[in-house]
Backbone as a chain_set.jsonl record, in Angstrom:
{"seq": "XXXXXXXXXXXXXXXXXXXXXXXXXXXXXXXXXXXXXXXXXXXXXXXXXXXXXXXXXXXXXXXXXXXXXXXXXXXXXXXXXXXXXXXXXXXXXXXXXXXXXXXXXXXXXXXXXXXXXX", "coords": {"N": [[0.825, -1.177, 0.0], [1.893, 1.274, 0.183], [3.834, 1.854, -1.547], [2.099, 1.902, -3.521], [0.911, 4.252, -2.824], [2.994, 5.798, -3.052], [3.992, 5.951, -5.638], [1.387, 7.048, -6.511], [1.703, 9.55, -5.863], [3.811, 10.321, -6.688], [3.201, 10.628, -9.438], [1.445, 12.87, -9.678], [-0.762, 12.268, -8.23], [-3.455, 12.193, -5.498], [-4.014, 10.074, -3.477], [-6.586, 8.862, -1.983], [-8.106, 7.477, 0.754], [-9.672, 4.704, 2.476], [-10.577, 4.436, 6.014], [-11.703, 2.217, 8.667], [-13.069, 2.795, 11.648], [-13.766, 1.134, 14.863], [-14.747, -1.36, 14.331], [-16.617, -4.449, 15.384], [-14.987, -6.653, 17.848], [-12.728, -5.323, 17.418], [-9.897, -4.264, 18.833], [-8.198, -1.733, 21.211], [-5.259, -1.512, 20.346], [-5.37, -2.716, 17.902], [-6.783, -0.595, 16.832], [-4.689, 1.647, 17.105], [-2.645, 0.815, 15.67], [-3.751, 0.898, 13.489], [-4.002, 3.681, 13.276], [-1.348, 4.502, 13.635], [-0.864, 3.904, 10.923], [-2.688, 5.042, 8.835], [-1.518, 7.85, 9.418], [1.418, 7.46, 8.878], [0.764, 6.888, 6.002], [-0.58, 9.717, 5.439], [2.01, 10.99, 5.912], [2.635, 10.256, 3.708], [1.827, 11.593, 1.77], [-1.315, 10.562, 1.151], [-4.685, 11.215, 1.5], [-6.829, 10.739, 4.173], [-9.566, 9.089, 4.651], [-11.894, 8.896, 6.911], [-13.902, 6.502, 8.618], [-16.569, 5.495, 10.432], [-17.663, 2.158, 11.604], [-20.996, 0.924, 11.173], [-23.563, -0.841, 12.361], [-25.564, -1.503, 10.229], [-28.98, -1.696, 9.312], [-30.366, -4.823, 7.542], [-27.828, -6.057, 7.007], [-25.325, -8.579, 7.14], [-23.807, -7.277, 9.627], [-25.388, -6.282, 10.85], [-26.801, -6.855, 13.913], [-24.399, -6.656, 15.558], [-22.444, -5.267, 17.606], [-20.592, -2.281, 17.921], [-17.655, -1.299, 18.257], [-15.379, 0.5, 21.045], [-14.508, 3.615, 20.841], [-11.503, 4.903, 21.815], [-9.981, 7.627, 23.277], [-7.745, 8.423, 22.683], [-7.179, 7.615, 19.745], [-9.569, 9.191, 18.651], [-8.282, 11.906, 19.474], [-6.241, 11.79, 17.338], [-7.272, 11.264, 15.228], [-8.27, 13.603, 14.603], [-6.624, 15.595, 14.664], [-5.056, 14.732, 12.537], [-7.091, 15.844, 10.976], [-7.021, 18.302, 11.008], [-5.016, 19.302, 10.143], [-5.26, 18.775, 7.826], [-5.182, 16.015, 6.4], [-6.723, 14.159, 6.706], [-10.628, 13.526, 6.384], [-13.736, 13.298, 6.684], [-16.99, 12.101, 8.474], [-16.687, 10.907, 11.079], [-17.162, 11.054, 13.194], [-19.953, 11.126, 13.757], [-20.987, 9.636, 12.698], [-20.273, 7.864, 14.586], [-22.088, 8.576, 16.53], [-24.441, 7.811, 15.017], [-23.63, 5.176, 15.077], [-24.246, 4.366, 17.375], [-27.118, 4.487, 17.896], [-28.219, 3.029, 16.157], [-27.542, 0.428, 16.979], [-28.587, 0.387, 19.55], [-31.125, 0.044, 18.932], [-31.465, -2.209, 17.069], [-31.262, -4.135, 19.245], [-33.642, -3.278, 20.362], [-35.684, -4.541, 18.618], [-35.787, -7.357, 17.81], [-34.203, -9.79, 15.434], [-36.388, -10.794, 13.263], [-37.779, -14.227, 13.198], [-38.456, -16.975, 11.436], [-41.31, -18.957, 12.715], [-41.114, -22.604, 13.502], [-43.769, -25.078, 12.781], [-45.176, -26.914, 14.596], [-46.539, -30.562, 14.295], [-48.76, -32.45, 15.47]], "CA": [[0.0, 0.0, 0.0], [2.789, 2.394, 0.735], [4.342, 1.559, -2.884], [1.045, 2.261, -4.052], [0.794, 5.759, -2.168], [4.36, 6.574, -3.284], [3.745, 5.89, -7.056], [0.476, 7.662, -6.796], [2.142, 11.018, -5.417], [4.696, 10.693, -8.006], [2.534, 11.044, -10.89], [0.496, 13.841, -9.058], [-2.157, 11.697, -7.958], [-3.618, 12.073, -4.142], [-4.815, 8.955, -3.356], [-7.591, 8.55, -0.507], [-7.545, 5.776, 1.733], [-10.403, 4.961, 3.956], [-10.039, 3.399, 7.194], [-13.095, 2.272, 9.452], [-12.871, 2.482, 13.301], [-14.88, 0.495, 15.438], [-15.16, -2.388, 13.893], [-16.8, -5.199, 15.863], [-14.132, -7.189, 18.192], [-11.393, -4.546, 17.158], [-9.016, -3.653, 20.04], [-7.737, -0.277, 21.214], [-4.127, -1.8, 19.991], [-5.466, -2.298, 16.3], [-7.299, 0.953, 16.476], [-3.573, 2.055, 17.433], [-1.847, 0.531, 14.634], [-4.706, 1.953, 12.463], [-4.201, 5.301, 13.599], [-0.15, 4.775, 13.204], [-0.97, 3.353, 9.414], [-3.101, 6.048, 8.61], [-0.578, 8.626, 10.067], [1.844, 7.192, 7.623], [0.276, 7.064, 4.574], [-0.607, 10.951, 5.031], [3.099, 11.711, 5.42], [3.465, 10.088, 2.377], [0.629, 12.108, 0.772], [-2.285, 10.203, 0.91], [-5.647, 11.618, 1.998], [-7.671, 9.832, 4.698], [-11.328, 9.119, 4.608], [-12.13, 7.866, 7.835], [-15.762, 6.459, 8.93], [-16.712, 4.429, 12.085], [-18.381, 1.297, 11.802], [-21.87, 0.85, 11.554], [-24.329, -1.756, 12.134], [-26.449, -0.912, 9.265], [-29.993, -2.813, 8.866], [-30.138, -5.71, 6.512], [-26.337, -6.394, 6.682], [-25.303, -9.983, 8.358], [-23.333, -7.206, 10.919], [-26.861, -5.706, 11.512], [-26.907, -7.268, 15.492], [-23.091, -6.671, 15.815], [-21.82, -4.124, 18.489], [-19.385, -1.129, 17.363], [-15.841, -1.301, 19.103], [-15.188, 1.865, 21.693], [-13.152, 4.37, 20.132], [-10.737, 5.714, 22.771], [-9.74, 9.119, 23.58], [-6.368, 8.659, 22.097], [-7.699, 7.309, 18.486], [-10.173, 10.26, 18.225], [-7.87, 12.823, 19.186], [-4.935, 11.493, 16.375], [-7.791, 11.246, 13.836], [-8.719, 14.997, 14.494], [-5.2, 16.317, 14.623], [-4.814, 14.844, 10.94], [-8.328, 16.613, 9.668], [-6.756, 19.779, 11.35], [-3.763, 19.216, 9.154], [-6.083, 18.598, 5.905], [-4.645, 14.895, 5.679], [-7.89, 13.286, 6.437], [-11.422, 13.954, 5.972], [-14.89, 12.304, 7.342], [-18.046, 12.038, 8.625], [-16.853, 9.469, 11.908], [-17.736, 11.553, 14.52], [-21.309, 11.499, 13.427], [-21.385, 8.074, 12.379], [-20.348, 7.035, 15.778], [-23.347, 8.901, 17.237], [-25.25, 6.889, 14.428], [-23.74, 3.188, 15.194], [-24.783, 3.512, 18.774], [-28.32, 4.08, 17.965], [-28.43, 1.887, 15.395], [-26.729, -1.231, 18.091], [-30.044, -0.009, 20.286], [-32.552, -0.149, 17.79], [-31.159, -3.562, 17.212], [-32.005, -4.788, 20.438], [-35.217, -2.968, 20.384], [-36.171, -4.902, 17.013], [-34.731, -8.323, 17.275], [-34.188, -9.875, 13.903], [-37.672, -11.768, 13.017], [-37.479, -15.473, 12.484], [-40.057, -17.459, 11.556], [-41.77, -20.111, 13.967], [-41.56, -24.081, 12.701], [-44.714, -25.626, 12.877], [-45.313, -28.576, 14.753], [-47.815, -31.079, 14.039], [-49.242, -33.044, 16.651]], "C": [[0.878, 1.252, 0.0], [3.794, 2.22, -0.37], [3.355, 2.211, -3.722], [0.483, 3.794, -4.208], [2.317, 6.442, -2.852], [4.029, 7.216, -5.121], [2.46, 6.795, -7.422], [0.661, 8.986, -6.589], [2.859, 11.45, -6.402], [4.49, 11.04, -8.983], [1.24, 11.932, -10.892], [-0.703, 13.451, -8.794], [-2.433, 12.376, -6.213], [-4.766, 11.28, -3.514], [-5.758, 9.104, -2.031], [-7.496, 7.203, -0.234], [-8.641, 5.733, 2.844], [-10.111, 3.753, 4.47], [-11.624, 3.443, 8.171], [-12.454, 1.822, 10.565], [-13.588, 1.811, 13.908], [-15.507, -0.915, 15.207], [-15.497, -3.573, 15.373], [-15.61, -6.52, 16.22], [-12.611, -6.34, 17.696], [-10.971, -3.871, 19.036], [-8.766, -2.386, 20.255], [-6.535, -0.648, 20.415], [-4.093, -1.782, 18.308], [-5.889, -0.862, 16.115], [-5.345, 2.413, 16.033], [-2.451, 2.267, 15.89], [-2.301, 0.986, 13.286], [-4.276, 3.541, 11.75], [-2.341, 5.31, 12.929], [-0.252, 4.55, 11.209], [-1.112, 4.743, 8.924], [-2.198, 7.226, 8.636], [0.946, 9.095, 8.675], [1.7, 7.457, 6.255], [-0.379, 8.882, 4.137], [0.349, 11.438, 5.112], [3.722, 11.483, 4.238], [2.6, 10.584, 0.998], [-0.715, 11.436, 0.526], [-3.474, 10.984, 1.979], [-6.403, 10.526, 2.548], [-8.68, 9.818, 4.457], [-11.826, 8.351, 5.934], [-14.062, 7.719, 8.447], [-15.385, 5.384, 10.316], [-18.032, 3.722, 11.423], [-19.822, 1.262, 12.209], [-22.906, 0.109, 11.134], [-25.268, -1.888, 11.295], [-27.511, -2.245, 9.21], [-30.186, -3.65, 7.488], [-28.613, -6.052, 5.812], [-26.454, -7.96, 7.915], [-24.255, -9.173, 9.942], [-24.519, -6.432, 11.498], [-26.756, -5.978, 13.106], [-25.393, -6.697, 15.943], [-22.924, -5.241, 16.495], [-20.54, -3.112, 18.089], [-18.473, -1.458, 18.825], [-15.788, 0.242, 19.849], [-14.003, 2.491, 20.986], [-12.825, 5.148, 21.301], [-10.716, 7.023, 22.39], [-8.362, 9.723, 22.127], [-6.677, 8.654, 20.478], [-8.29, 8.728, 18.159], [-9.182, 11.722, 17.956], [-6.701, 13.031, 18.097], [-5.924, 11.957, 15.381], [-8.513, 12.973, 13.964], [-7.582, 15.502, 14.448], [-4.678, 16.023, 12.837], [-6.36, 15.468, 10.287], [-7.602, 17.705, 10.239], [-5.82, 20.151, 10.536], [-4.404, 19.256, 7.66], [-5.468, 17.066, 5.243], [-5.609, 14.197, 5.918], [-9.222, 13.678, 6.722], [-12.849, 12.744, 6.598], [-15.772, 12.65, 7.869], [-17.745, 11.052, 9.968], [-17.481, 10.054, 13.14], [-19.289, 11.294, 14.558], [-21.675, 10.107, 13.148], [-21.402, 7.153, 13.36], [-21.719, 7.451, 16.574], [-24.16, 7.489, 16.533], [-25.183, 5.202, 15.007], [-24.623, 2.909, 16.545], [-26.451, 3.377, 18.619], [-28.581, 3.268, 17.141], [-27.825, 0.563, 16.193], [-28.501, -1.043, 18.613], [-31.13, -0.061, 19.904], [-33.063, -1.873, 17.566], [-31.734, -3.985, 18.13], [-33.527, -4.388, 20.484], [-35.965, -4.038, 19.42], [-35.47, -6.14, 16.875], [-35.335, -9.256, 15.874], [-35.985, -11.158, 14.082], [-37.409, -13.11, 12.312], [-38.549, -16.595, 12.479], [-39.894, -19.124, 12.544], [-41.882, -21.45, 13.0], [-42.874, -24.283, 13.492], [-44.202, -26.492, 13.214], [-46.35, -28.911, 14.723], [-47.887, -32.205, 15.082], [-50.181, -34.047, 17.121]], "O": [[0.299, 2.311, -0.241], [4.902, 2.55, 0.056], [3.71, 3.019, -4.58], [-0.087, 4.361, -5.141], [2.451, 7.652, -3.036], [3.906, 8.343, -5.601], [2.426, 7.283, -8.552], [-0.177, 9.731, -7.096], [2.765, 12.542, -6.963], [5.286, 11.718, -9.633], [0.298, 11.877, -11.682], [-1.686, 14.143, -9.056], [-1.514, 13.057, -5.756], [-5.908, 11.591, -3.174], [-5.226, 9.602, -1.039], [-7.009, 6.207, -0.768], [-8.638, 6.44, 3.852], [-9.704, 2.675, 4.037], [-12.396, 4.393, 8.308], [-11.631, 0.913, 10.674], [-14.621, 1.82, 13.239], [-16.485, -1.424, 15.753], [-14.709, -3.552, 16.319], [-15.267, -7.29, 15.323], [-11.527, -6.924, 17.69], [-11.584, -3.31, 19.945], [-9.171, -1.688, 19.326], [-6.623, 0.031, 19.392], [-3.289, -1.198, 17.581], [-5.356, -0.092, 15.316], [-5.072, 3.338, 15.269], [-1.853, 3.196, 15.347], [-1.637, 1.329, 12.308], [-4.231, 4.147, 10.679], [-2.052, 5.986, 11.942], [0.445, 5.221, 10.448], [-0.185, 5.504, 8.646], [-2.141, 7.692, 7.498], [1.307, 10.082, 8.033], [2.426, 8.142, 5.534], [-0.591, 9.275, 2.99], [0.333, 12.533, 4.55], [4.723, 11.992, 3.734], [2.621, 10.228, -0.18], [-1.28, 11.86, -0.482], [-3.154, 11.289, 3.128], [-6.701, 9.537, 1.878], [-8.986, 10.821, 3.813], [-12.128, 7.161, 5.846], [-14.988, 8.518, 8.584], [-14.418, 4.837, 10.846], [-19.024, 4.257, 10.928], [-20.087, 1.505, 13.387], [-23.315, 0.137, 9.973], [-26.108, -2.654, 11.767], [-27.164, -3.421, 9.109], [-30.142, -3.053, 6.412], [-28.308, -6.235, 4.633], [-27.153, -8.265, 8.881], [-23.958, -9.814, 10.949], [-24.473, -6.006, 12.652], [-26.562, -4.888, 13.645], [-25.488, -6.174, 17.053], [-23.262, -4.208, 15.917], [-19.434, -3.65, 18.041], [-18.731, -1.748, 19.993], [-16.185, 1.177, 19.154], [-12.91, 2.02, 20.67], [-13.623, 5.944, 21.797], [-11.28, 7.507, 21.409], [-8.169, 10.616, 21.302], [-6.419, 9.705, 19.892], [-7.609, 9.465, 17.445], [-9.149, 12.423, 16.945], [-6.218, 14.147, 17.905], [-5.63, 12.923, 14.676], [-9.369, 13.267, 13.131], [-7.83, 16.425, 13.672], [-4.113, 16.836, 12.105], [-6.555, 15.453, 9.072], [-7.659, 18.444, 9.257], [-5.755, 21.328, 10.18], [-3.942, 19.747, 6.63], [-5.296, 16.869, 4.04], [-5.53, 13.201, 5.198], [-9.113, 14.484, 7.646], [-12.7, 11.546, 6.84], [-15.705, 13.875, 7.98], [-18.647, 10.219, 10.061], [-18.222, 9.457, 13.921], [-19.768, 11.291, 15.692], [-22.761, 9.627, 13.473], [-22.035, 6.097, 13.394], [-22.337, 6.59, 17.2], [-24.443, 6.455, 17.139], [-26.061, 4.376, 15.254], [-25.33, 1.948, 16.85], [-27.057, 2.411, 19.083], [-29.488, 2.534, 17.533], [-27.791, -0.423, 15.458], [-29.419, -1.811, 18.328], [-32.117, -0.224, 20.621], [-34.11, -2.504, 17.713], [-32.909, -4.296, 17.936], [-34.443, -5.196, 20.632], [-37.122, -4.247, 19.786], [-34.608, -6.226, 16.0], [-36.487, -9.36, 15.453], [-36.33, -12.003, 14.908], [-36.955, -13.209, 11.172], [-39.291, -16.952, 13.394], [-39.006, -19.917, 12.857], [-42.549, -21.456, 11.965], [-43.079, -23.794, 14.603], [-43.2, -27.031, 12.744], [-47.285, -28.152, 14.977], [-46.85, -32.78, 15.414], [-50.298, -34.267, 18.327]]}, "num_chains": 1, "name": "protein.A"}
Protein backbone atom coordinates (compact mmCIF):
# COMPACT_ATOMS: atom_id res chain seq x y z
CA UNK A 1 0.00 0.00 0.00
CA UNK A 2 2.79 2.39 0.74
CA UNK A 3 4.34 1.56 -2.88
CA UNK A 4 1.04 2.26 -4.05
CA UNK A 5 0.79 5.76 -2.17
CA UNK A 6 4.36 6.57 -3.28
CA UNK A 7 3.75 5.89 -7.06
CA UNK A 8 0.48 7.66 -6.80
CA UNK A 9 2.14 11.02 -5.42
CA UNK A 10 4.70 10.69 -8.01
CA UNK A 11 2.53 11.04 -10.89
CA UNK A 12 0.50 13.84 -9.06
CA UNK A 13 -2.16 11.70 -7.96
CA UNK A 14 -3.62 12.07 -4.14
CA UNK A 15 -4.82 8.96 -3.36
CA UNK A 16 -7.59 8.55 -0.51
CA UNK A 17 -7.55 5.78 1.73
CA UNK A 18 -10.40 4.96 3.96
CA UNK A 19 -10.04 3.40 7.19
CA UNK A 20 -13.10 2.27 9.45
CA UNK A 21 -12.87 2.48 13.30
CA UNK A 22 -14.88 0.49 15.44
CA UNK A 23 -15.16 -2.39 13.89
CA UNK A 24 -16.80 -5.20 15.86
CA UNK A 25 -14.13 -7.19 18.19
CA UNK A 26 -11.39 -4.55 17.16
CA UNK A 27 -9.02 -3.65 20.04
CA UNK A 28 -7.74 -0.28 21.21
CA UNK A 29 -4.13 -1.80 19.99
CA UNK A 30 -5.47 -2.30 16.30
CA UNK A 31 -7.30 0.95 16.48
CA UNK A 32 -3.57 2.05 17.43
CA UNK A 33 -1.85 0.53 14.63
CA UNK A 34 -4.71 1.95 12.46
CA UNK A 35 -4.20 5.30 13.60
CA UNK A 36 -0.15 4.78 13.20
CA UNK A 37 -0.97 3.35 9.41
CA UNK A 38 -3.10 6.05 8.61
CA UNK A 39 -0.58 8.63 10.07
CA UNK A 40 1.84 7.19 7.62
CA UNK A 41 0.28 7.06 4.57
CA UNK A 42 -0.61 10.95 5.03
CA UNK A 43 3.10 11.71 5.42
CA UNK A 44 3.46 10.09 2.38
CA UNK A 45 0.63 12.11 0.77
CA UNK A 46 -2.28 10.20 0.91
CA UNK A 47 -5.65 11.62 2.00
CA UNK A 48 -7.67 9.83 4.70
CA UNK A 49 -11.33 9.12 4.61
CA UNK A 50 -12.13 7.87 7.84
CA UNK A 51 -15.76 6.46 8.93
CA UNK A 52 -16.71 4.43 12.09
CA UNK A 53 -18.38 1.30 11.80
CA UNK A 54 -21.87 0.85 11.55
CA UNK A 55 -24.33 -1.76 12.13
CA UNK A 56 -26.45 -0.91 9.27
CA UNK A 57 -29.99 -2.81 8.87
CA UNK A 58 -30.14 -5.71 6.51
CA UNK A 59 -26.34 -6.39 6.68
CA UNK A 60 -25.30 -9.98 8.36
CA UNK A 61 -23.33 -7.21 10.92
CA UNK A 62 -26.86 -5.71 11.51
CA UNK A 63 -26.91 -7.27 15.49
CA UNK A 64 -23.09 -6.67 15.82
CA UNK A 65 -21.82 -4.12 18.49
CA UNK A 66 -19.39 -1.13 17.36
CA UNK A 67 -15.84 -1.30 19.10
CA UNK A 68 -15.19 1.87 21.69
CA UNK A 69 -13.15 4.37 20.13
CA UNK A 70 -10.74 5.71 22.77
CA UNK A 71 -9.74 9.12 23.58
CA UNK A 72 -6.37 8.66 22.10
CA UNK A 73 -7.70 7.31 18.49
CA UNK A 74 -10.17 10.26 18.22
CA UNK A 75 -7.87 12.82 19.19
CA UNK A 76 -4.93 11.49 16.37
CA UNK A 77 -7.79 11.25 13.84
CA UNK A 78 -8.72 15.00 14.49
CA UNK A 79 -5.20 16.32 14.62
CA UNK A 80 -4.81 14.84 10.94
CA UNK A 81 -8.33 16.61 9.67
CA UNK A 82 -6.76 19.78 11.35
CA UNK A 83 -3.76 19.22 9.15
CA UNK A 84 -6.08 18.60 5.90
CA UNK A 85 -4.64 14.90 5.68
CA UNK A 86 -7.89 13.29 6.44
CA UNK A 87 -11.42 13.95 5.97
CA UNK A 88 -14.89 12.30 7.34
CA UNK A 89 -18.05 12.04 8.63
CA UNK A 90 -16.85 9.47 11.91
CA UNK A 91 -17.74 11.55 14.52
CA UNK A 92 -21.31 11.50 13.43
CA UNK A 93 -21.38 8.07 12.38
CA UNK A 94 -20.35 7.04 15.78
CA UNK A 95 -23.35 8.90 17.24
CA UNK A 96 -25.25 6.89 14.43
CA UNK A 97 -23.74 3.19 15.19
CA UNK A 98 -24.78 3.51 18.77
CA UNK A 99 -28.32 4.08 17.96
CA UNK A 100 -28.43 1.89 15.40
CA UNK A 101 -26.73 -1.23 18.09
CA UNK A 102 -30.04 -0.01 20.29
CA UNK A 103 -32.55 -0.15 17.79
CA UNK A 104 -31.16 -3.56 17.21
CA UNK A 105 -32.01 -4.79 20.44
CA UNK A 106 -35.22 -2.97 20.38
CA UNK A 107 -36.17 -4.90 17.01
CA UNK A 108 -34.73 -8.32 17.28
CA UNK A 109 -34.19 -9.87 13.90
CA UNK A 110 -37.67 -11.77 13.02
CA UNK A 111 -37.48 -15.47 12.48
CA UNK A 112 -40.06 -17.46 11.56
CA UNK A 113 -41.77 -20.11 13.97
CA UNK A 114 -41.56 -24.08 12.70
CA UNK A 115 -44.71 -25.63 12.88
CA UNK A 116 -45.31 -28.58 14.75
CA UNK A 117 -47.81 -31.08 14.04
CA UNK A 118 -49.24 -33.04 16.65
Amino acid sequence: MRDAIRIAVEHGFRPNVDFIFGMPGETEEDQAASVRLASDLAELGARIHTHTFMPLPGTPWRDAEPAFIPLATMSELDRLAQRGDAYGHWRKQAEHAVRLAETAKAYPRWTPRRRTTG
